[in-house]
Every structure is written in C-alpha cells, then in structure tokens.
XYZ file of C-alpha atoms in Angstrom:
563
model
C 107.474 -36.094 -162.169
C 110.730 -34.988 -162.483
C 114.279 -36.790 -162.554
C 116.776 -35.459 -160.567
C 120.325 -35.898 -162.076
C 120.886 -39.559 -160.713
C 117.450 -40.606 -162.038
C 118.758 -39.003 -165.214
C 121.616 -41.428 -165.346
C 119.958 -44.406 -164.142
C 117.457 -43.938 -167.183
C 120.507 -43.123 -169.833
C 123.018 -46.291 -168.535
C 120.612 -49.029 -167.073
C 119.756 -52.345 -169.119
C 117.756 -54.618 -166.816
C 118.624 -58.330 -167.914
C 115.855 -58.782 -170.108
C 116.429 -55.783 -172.169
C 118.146 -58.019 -175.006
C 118.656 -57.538 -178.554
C 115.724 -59.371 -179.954
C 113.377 -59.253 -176.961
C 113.595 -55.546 -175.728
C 111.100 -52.711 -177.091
C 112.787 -52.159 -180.740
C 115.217 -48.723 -180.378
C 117.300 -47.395 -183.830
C 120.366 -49.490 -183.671
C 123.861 -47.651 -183.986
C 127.639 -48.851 -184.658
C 130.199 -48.922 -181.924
C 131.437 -45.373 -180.717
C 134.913 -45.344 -180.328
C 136.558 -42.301 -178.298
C 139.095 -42.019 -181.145
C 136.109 -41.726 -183.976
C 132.896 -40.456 -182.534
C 131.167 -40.606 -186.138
C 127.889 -42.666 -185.684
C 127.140 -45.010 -188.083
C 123.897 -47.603 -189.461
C 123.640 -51.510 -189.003
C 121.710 -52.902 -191.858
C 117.749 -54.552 -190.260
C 119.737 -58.129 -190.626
C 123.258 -56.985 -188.351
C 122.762 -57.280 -184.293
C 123.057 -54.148 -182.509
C 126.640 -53.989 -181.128
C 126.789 -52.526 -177.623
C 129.936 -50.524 -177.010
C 130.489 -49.619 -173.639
C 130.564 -45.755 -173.120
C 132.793 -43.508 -170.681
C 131.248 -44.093 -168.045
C 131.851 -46.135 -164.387
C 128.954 -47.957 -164.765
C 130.013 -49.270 -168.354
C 126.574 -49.353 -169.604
C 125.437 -48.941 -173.065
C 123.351 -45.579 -173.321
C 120.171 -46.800 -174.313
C 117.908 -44.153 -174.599
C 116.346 -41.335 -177.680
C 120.567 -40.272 -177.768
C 120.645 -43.160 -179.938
C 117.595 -41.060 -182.536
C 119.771 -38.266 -182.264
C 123.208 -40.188 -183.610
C 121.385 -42.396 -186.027
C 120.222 -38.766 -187.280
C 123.578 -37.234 -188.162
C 124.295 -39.825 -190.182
C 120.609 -40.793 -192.423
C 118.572 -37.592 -193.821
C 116.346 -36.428 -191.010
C 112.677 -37.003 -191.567
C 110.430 -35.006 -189.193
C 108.177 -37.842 -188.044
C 108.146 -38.441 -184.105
C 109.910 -41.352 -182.726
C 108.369 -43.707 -180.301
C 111.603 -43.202 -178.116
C 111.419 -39.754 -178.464
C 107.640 -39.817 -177.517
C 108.160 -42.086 -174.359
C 110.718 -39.598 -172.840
C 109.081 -36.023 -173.480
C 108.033 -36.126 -169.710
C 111.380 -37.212 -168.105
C 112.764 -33.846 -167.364
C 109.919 -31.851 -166.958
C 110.533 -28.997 -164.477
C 107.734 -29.326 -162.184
C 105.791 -26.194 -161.046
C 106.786 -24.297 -158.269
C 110.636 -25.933 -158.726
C 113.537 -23.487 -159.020
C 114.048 -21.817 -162.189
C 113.229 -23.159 -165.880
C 116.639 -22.494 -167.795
C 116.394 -21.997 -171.824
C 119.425 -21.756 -174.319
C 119.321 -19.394 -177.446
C 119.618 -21.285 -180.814
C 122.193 -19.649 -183.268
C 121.607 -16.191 -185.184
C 121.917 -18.411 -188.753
C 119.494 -21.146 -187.438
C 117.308 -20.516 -190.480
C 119.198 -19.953 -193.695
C 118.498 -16.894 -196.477
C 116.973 -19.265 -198.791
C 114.337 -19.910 -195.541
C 115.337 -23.364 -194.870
C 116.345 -24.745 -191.744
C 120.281 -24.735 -191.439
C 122.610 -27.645 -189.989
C 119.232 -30.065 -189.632
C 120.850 -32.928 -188.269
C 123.348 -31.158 -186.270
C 120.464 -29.132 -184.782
C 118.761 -32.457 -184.131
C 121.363 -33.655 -182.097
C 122.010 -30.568 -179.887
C 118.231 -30.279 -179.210
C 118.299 -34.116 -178.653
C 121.413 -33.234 -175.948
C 119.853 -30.396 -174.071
C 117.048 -32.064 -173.386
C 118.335 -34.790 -171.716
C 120.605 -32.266 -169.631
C 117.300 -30.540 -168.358
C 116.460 -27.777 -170.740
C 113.367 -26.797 -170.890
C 113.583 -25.264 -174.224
C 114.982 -23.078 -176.742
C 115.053 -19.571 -178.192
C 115.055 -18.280 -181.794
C 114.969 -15.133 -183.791
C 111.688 -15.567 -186.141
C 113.524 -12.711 -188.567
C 111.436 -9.867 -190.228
C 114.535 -9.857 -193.081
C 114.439 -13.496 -194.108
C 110.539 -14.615 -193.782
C 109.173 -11.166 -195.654
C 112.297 -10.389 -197.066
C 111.167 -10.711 -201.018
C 107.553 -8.385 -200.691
C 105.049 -7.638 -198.177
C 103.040 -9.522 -197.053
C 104.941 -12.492 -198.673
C 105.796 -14.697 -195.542
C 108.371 -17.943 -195.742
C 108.120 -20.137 -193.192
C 109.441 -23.037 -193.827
C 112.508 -23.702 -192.162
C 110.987 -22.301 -188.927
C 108.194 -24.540 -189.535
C 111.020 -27.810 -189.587
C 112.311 -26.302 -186.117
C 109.361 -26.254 -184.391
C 108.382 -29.923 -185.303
C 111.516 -30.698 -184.141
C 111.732 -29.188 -181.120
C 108.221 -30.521 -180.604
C 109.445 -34.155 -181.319
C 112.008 -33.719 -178.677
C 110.163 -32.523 -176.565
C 111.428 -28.832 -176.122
C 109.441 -25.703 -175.581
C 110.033 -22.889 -177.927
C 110.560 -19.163 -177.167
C 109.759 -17.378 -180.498
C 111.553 -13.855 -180.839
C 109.660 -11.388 -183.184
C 113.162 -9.792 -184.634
C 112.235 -6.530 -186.632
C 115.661 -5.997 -186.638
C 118.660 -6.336 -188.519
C 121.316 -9.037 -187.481
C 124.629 -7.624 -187.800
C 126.622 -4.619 -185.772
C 126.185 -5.555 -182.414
C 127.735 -7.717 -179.651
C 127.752 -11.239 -180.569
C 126.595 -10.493 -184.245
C 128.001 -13.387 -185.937
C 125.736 -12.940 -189.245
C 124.527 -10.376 -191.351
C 120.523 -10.323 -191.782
C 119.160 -6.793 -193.340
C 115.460 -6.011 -193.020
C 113.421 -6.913 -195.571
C 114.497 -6.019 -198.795
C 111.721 -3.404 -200.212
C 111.481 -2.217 -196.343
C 115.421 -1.528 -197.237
C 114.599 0.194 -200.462
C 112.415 2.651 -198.958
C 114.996 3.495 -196.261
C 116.962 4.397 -199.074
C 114.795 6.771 -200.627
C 113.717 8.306 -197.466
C 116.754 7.987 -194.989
C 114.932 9.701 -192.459
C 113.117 6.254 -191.918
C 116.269 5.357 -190.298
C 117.422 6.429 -186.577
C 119.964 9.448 -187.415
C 122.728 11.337 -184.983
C 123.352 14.515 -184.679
C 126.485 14.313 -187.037
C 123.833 12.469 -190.264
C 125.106 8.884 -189.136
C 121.919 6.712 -190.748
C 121.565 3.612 -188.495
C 119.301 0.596 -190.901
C 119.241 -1.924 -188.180
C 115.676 -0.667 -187.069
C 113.105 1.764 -188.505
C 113.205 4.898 -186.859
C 110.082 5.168 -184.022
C 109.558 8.593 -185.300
C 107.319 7.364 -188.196
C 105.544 4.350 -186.127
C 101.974 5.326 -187.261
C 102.838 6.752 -191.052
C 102.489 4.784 -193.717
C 105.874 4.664 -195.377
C 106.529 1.303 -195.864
C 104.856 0.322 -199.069
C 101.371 1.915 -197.761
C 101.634 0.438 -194.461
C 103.065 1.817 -191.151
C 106.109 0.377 -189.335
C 103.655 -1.277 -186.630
C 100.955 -2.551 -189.025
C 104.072 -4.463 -190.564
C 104.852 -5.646 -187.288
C 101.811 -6.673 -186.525
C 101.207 -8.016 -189.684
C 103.805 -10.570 -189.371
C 102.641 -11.561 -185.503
C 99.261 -11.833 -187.145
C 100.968 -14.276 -189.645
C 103.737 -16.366 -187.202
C 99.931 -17.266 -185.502
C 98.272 -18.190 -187.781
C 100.732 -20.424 -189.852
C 101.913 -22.221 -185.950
C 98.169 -22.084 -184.175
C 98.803 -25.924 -183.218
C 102.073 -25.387 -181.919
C 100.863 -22.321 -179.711
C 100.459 -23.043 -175.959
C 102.125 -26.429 -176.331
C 105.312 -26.306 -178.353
C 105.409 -22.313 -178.613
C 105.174 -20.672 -174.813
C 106.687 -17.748 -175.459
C 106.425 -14.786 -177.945
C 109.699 -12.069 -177.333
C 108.890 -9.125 -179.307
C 111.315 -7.321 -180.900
C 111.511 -3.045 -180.502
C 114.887 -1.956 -181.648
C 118.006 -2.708 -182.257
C 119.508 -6.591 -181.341
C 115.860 -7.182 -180.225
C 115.490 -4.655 -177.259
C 113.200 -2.279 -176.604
C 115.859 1.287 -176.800
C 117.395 3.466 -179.508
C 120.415 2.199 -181.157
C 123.037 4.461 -179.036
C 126.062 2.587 -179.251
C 126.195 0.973 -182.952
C 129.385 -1.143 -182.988
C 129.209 -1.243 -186.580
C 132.673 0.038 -188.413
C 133.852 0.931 -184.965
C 131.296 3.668 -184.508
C 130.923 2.837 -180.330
C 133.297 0.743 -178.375
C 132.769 -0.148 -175.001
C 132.344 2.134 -172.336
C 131.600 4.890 -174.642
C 128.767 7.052 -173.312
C 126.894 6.482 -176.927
C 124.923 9.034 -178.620
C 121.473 10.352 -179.076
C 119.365 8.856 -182.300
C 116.412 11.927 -182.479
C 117.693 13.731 -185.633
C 115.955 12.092 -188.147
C 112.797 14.578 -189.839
C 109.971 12.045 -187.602
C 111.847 12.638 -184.582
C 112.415 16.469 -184.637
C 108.961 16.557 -186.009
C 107.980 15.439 -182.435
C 110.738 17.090 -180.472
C 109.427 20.286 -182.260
C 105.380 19.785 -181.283
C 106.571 18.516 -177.715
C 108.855 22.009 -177.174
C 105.932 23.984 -178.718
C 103.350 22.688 -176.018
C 105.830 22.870 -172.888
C 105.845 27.338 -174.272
C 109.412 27.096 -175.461
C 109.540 26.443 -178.904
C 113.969 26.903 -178.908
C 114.150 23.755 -177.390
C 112.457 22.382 -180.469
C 115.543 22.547 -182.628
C 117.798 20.179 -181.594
C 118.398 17.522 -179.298
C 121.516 18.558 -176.797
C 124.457 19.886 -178.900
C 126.890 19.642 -175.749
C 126.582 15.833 -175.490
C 129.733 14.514 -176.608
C 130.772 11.741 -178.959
C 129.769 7.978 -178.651
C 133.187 7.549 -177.347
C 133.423 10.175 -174.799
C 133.163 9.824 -171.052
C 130.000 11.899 -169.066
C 132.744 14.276 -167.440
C 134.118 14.989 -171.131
C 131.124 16.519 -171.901
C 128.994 19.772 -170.463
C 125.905 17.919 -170.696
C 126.633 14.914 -168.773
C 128.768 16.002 -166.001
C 128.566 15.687 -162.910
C 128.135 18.924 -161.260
C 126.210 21.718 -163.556
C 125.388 19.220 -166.427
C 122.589 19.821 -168.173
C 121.063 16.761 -167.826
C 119.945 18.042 -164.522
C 118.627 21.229 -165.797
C 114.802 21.974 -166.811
C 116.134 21.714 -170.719
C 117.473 18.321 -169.749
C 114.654 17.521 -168.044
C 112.380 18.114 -170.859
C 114.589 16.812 -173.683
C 115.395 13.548 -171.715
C 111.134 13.063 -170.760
C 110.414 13.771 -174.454
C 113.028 11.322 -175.571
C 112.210 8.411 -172.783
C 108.705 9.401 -173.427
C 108.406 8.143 -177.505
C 110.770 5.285 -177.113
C 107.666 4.008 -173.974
C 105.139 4.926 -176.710
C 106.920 2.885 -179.370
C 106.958 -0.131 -176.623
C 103.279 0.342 -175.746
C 102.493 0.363 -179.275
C 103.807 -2.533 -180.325
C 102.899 -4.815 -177.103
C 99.507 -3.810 -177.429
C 99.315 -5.425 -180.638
C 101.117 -8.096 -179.378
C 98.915 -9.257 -176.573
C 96.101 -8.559 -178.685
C 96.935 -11.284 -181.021
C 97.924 -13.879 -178.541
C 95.705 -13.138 -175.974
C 93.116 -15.808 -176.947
C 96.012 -18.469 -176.573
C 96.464 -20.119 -173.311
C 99.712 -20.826 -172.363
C 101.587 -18.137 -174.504
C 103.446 -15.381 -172.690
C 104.470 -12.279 -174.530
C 107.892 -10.716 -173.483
C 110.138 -7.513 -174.123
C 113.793 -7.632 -173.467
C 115.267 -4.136 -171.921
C 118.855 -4.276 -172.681
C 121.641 -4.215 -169.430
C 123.835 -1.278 -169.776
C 126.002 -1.505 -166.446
C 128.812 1.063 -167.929
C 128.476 4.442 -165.763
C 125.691 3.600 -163.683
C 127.824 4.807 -160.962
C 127.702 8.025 -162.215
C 125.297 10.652 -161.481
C 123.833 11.417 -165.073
C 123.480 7.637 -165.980
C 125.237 8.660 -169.672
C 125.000 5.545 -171.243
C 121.031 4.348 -170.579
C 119.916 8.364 -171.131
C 121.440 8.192 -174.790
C 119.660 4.395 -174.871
C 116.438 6.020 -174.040
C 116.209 5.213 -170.357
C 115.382 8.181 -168.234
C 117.094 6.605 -165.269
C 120.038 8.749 -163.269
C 120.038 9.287 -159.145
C 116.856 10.873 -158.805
C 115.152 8.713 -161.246
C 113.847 5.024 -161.767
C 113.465 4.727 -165.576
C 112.698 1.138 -164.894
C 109.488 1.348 -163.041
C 108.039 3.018 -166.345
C 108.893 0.589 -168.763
C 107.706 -2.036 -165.677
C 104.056 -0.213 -165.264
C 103.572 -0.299 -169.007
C 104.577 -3.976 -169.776
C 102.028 -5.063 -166.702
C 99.307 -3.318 -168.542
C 99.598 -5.319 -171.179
C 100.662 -8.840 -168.786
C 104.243 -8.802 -170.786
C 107.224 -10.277 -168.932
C 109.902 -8.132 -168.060
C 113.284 -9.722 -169.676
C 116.863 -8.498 -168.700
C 120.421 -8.902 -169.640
C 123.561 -8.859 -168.017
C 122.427 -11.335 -165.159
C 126.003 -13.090 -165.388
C 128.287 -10.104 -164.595
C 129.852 -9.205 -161.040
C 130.990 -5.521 -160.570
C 134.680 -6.374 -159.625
C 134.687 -7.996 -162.815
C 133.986 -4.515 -165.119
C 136.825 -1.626 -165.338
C 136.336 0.568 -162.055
C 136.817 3.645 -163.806
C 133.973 3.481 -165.973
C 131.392 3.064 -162.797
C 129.936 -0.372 -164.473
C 127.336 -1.535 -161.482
C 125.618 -4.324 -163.749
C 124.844 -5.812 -159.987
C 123.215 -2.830 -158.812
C 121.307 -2.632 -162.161
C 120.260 -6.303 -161.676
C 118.831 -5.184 -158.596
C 116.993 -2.151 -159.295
C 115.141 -3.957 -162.788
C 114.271 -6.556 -159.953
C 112.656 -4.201 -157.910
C 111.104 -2.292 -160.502
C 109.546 -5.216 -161.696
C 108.181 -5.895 -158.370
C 107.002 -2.775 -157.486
C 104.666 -2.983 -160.719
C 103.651 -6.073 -160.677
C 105.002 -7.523 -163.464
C 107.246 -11.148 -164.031
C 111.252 -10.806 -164.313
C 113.027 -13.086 -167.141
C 116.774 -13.086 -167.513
C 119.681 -13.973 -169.973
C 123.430 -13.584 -169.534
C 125.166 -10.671 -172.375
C 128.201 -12.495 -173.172
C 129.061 -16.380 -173.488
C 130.133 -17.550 -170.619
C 130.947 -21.180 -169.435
C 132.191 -20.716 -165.869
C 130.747 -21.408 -162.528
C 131.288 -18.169 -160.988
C 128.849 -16.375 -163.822
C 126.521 -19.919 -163.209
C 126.740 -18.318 -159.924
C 125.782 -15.285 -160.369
C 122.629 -15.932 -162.573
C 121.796 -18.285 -160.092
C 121.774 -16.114 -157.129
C 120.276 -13.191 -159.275
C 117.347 -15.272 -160.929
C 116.253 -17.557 -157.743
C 117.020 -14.870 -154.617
C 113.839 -13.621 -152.410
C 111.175 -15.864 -152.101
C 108.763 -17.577 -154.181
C 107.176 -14.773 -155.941
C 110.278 -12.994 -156.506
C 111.980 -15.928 -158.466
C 112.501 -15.714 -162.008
C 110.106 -17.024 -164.733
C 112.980 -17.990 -166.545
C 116.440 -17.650 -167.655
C 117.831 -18.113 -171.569
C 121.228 -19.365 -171.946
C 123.221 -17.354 -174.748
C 124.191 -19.702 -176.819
C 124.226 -23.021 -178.297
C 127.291 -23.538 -179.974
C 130.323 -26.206 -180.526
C 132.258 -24.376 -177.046
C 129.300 -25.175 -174.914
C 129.379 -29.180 -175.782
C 133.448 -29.466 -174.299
C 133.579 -31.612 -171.658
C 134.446 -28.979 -169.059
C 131.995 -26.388 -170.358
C 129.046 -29.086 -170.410
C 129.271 -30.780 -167.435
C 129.324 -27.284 -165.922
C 126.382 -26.452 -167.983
C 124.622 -29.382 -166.643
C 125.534 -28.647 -163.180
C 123.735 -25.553 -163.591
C 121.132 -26.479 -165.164
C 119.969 -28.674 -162.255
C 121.258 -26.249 -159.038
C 118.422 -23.524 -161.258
C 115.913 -26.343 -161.419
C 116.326 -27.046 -157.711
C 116.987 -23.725 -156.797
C 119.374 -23.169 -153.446
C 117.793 -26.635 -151.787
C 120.668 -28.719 -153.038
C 124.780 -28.361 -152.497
C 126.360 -26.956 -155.336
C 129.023 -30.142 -154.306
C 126.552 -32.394 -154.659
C 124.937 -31.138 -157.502
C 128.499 -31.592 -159.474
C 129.367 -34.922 -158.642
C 126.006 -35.718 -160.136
C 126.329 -33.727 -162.889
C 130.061 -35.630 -164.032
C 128.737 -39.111 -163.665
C 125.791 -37.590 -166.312
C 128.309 -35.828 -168.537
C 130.504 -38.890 -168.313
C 127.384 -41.574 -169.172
C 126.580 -38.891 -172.152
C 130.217 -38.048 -173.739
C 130.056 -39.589 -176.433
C 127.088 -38.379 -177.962
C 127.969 -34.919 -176.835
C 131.279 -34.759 -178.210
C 128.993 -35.722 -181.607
C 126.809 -32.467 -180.695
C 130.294 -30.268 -180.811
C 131.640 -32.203 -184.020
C 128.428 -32.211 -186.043
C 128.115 -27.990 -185.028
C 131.643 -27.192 -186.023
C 131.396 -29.353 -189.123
C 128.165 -27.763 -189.808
C-alpha cells in the first residue's frame, strides 16, 4: 500500500518509546547534523548513536534508510543491500490505477569515459532522496560511444552495471535509454560523448555516413538513415549495430529486466528522438526559432530521393531536395518554399518531397523498434519506448516549417502524428513526448510557438491509434506553474487517457534547494494522486516532509556540486 505524504513523515520522524539505542532493530549510526555543517560523519561500533534533532516541528530524529544514504557519502560504497533499505522498498509504491508514476532523468555524465560509474556516493544519496519523496524511478542514457566505444562488438558495462544494483537496492525502477547518439550540440548538452570511436573513423572516410545539408554541413551526432541496411560500419549495418548492442544490454542485465529495468527508450536520432537533426545548435549553426534545415543531401539519401522521383514518373525531382527553403535561421515567410500563400510546400513537388522525406525517417523508426520489441518481447514487465521530440516554434503557421525540416509531415491539412502513432502500436511501443511543461503565453508570439496545441494533438494521435502517451518537460524547470502544466497535460481525460508516465529532466544540485524540492515533492504526490487532492493541501504536506528531510537533502545538493 501506499503512503500518502503524512504517512511519509510519520515513518521518517517517529521513534515509539522503545525504539532505544541498544534495544531497537540495529540501523547505521551517524554523527550529529548541524545546519551550519551538513557533512555526515561515522561513530566507531563502541560510541552511542547521538540523536540530533532535525528541522523539523516534530523534533524527531529521522530514523529511517536516509541514515544508509549519509553514512554512504562519507565510507566507500559497497553494493550489498541493506536491511533498512530492504524493509522500505514497498513504502512508496504507486499503486495501480493511482494518478501518474513520475520519473527523474539521471545526469548525461552518470557513467564516466573510463565506463565506471561517476559521483557513486553522491548518486547514492540522491537516489536514496527521491525515493523517499515518491519517485518511482530513474532514467539513463545506456551510451553507444562509451560501452562500444574501443571496437565492435566490445561492450563495457560496468559502471551501468553499479547503477542498476543500486537503484535496485533502493528500490528504484530504471528506464534504460538506448542512446546511438552523440552527447553534445543540443539543448541541455552539458557533456561531450562521440559515437563510438571506429564508428567515428568510418564517418570520416565516408562522410556521407553522416546527415548532410544542402550547403555540405556534415552532422556526426547520428549516422545518416540513408545507409540503415548497408554494411558500412566495420561489415555491419547501422541497425545490426543497434541491435547488436540491445541484444547485449539483455543479456548482460536479464535479472534486472522486468523488476529493476521496466523500461527500454530507444534511441533514433539526434538527443535520442526519433527525427533528422534540423536544428544542430552546435557552433551556433540553429538558434531558436529558426525554421532549421533539411538533412537529405548526403549520397544514401539522394540515392533514395532519386529511386522515389523515378517511380512517382518525374525523375527532376530526383536531384535535390527544395533549393528555395531558406537557412536554419530564417522564418517560413522568408522563404518561397515555406510561405504562407503559394509555398511550395503545398504544391505536388512539396507534396512528394515532404512524403518521401517523412516517409524514410518512419522506415528508420519501424526498423529499429522492430528489433527492439523483438528482443524484449519475451520479458514481462519491460516496455519499449520512442521519444518524438516537441517542436512548438511555428506551429501556428500554415506550413509547420520547423517539424517538416525535423521530418514530421504535419502542417494544417496534415496529422504527421497519427503515423508515427499507428507504427509504434504495431510494434506495442509507448509514445513519449516533450515539451509537456510549456504554456503558449509563455513562448514569443511572433514565432506562432503552440507547444499546448501540440501537446494536444500528440495526445490525440496517440489515442486515435491506440497506443500509450509518456511525457517529459524540455527545459529544467522548478516552478509550480510548469508542475502545473505537466500535471494537467499528463492526468486530463479519464482513466485511459492518463499518462503512463512522466520523466523529470533532471537530477541535479538546483533541484535539492529547499524551495525547488519541496515543490518537487509537492508534485510528485498531486501526479501520484492525480486531481483528487487540493493542490493546498498537498503543499502543506509536502513542507512538513521537506522540513523532516532537510538535512539530508541539503547533503544530496552538497555531495552533487562537490561531485
């Protein structure tokens, strides 16, 4: 059953009178925490446990697995599973049918290049912390560039094999991301992770591996989808690498599958989403709301665009893709193609180029889900999942600019959702989404951003085929009106329509300040509970929990930004 947020505290600041030192069930002692010196430190087995009251109105000691988490900042973390870690796992378990689960992304560096786990006792902690706010688990990129990154075939798993006994000791489920791609030129990219290095080195002596503009801009963050099938990576094709390494990730982690590991996110371009990389922020290529550009120039691509114009009986559109597009940084009415009224978009050459171009990036998707669910398929209680990136910027507009140069055919007369939606139910795949936190007023007018309008219309895509909606917010943010926002986007309609669940971007030292955490908390609980509880409510409860907690979350923030 699950604790609601007073249960929570009642279990984190309660000593009944016989829970003594000396006669209670034997918990890892800690040294007074101090609000001026949050540091946790060791008792030797002879010293008393000394009980310091915490900030909070009940002034109770917190006696609960916290204590594992600051005794492990300061010894070297063993993975073995503690008794008091064991005895809580089913304290804040979101029961079925209950609002929706919420999930928080781990940090793009969680695993380090040498393949060991980074910031171990740090990460301890923070796992250690959203769990007992009501987490149900975590996310992490499983990279392509640092477990094969030496030769193929060669896997390192290591440090993700220390995070998933850890998470499993905590008592956290795990949603494993499949990242084929390369960390580093995109929003949020806080790290720089190539792909593999021999996958590099043949991008190098074939650049038309890489996703190319119409200008010769090489893009490395993905392998180009024009040369899925071919075998130009070391005698193997793009998508027997990929699934390669699934086939790999499930065999090395078959015991943490369907208990531990509940999700498998598979990655199809760039920053993990299944589209062409349009709007590169890399050296200042894109900035936001450029329109983006079209990546079909590459010899794969043209190959196709070429054998598709033949078949349609006009072989000139075979050439090129549009040559009146524009720049990444124009606008749709700075360009002939885009515009508004007499665009080509609209015409039958934009009609054929933009179903040609919608049409291979679906393929690429099918492609690689299918190999996906074929490998997991045998393992209950594993999703698979494909995120579809959010871009809200000129969705107002007639042509739809920015998602046609992404590779979604979608513009007033078109869903290019439902297609992506029809081909991920084939294959049982849930439908994942970004941009749940943002609110039109909050976007520049001028460039048309709708990312409500877009929430909307993924929802009802989703619906119409029959396939789950998951959800994560773009950008940090810590305030109750984006809360809000994902919680009115993730848990409207009824039942059915809810939200599988929602992954909080990110853990990270900003998210454990007081403020930003007790809000988080608050959260946390309204999605759990869904609408049936007052938001006022819901916060009162959350600051007694916050306050009962501080000081082991202010150790969370310290150990991360020291780390």
């Amino acid at each position: 059953m699950a604790l609601n947020l007073p249960q929570k505290i009642g279990a984190l600041t309660t000593i009944t009178p016989g829970d003594q030192v000396g006669t209670a069930k034997r918990r890892p002692s800690i040294a007074p925490m101090s609000t001026a010196n949050m540091r946790c430190g060791l008792r030797t087995s002879g010293e008393t446990e000394a009980l310091t009251p915490p900030l909070s109105p009940c002034r109770s000691p917190i006696r609960t697995g916290l204590e594992v988490a600051c005794q492990a900042l300061t010894t070297d973390l063993t993975v073995e599973t503690s008794p008091d870690v064991q005895e809580q796992k089913h304290l804040l378990e979101v029961p079925k049918g209950e609002g929706v689960p919420v999930y928080v992304m781990l940090p793009l560096d969680t695993v380090k290049p040498d393949g060991s786990l980074n910031r171990k006792k740090a990460m301890y902690v923070s796992l250690m912390g959203l769990k007992n706010a009501g987490v149900k688990g975590v996310m992490v990129d499983v990279w392509w560039g640092l477990v094969e990154k030496d030769a193929p075939t060669a896997y390192n798993w290591n440090g993700y094999t220390e995070l998933m006994e850890m998470a499993k000791q905590v008592g956290l489920k795990v949603q494993a991301v499949m990242s084929f791609h390369q960390c580093g030129g995109n929003v949020g990219d806080s790290v720089t992770i190539p792909l593999p290095r021999w996958a590099v080195e043949e991008m190098e002596k074939d650049p038309d591996l890489c996703y190319s503009d119409q200008w010769g801009r090489r893009n490395y963050e993905y392998v180009s989808l024009g040369c899925d099938t071919l075998p130009v990576l070391k005698g193997r094709s793009p998508v027997q690498c990929y699934a390669d390494f699934m086939r790999a990730f499930r065999d090395q982690f078959a015991s943490y599958l369907g208990n531990t590991i509940i999700e498998i996110q598979v990655g199809m371009g760039p920053a993990g989403e299944l589209r062409y990389p349009s709007y590169p922020e890399l050296n200042g290529t894109w900035k936001f709301p450029g329109i983006g550009a079209f990546q079909c120039y590459d010899k794969y691509m043209r190959s196709s665009l070429q054998a598709a114009a033949l078949e349609t009986g006009k072989p000139e559109w075979g050439h090129s893709g549009p040559t009146d597009a524009g720049g990444y940084n124009n606008w749709p009415e700075d360009t002939a193609f885009f515009r508004k009224e007499g665009g080509g978009w609209n015409g039958q050459y934009g009609e054929f180029f933009l179903s040609w171009y919608s049409q291979m990036l679906l393929d690429h998707g099918e492609r690689i889900v299918s190999a996906a669910s074929s490998l997991f398929s045998n393992r209950p209680g594993v999703k698979i999942s494909v995120k579809v990136a959010g871009i809200h910027w000129h969705y107002g507009t007639r042509s739809h600019a920015a998602e046609l140069t992404a590779g979604y055919y979608n513009a007033r007369s078109r869903d290019g959702y439902l297609p992506i939606a029809r081909m991920l139910a084939r294959h049982g795949a849930v439908f994942n989404f970004t941009c749940l936190e943002m609110r039109d007023c909050e976007q520049p007018a001028d460039a048309c951003c709708r990312p409500e309008a877009l929430v909307k219309q993924v929802a009802s895509a989703a619906k119409e085929a029959g396939v789950r909606l998951a959800g994560e917010n773009a950008l940090p943010r810590y305030d109750e009106t984006a809360h809000e926002q994902v919680l009115n986007a993730a848990t409207s309609g009824d039942a059915d329509d809810k939200m599988v669940a929602f992954t909080y971007l990110r853990l990270n030292p900003e998210l454990f300040k007081y403020e930003n955490w007790k809000k988080f908390v608050a959260f946390v609980e309204q999605m759990r509970k869904g609408k049936a509880q007052s938001r006022e409510v819901v916060e009162r409860e959350a600051e007694l929990f916050v306050q009962a907690t501080s000081p082991f979350v202010q150790e969370a923030g310290v150990a991360l930004m020291s780390a």
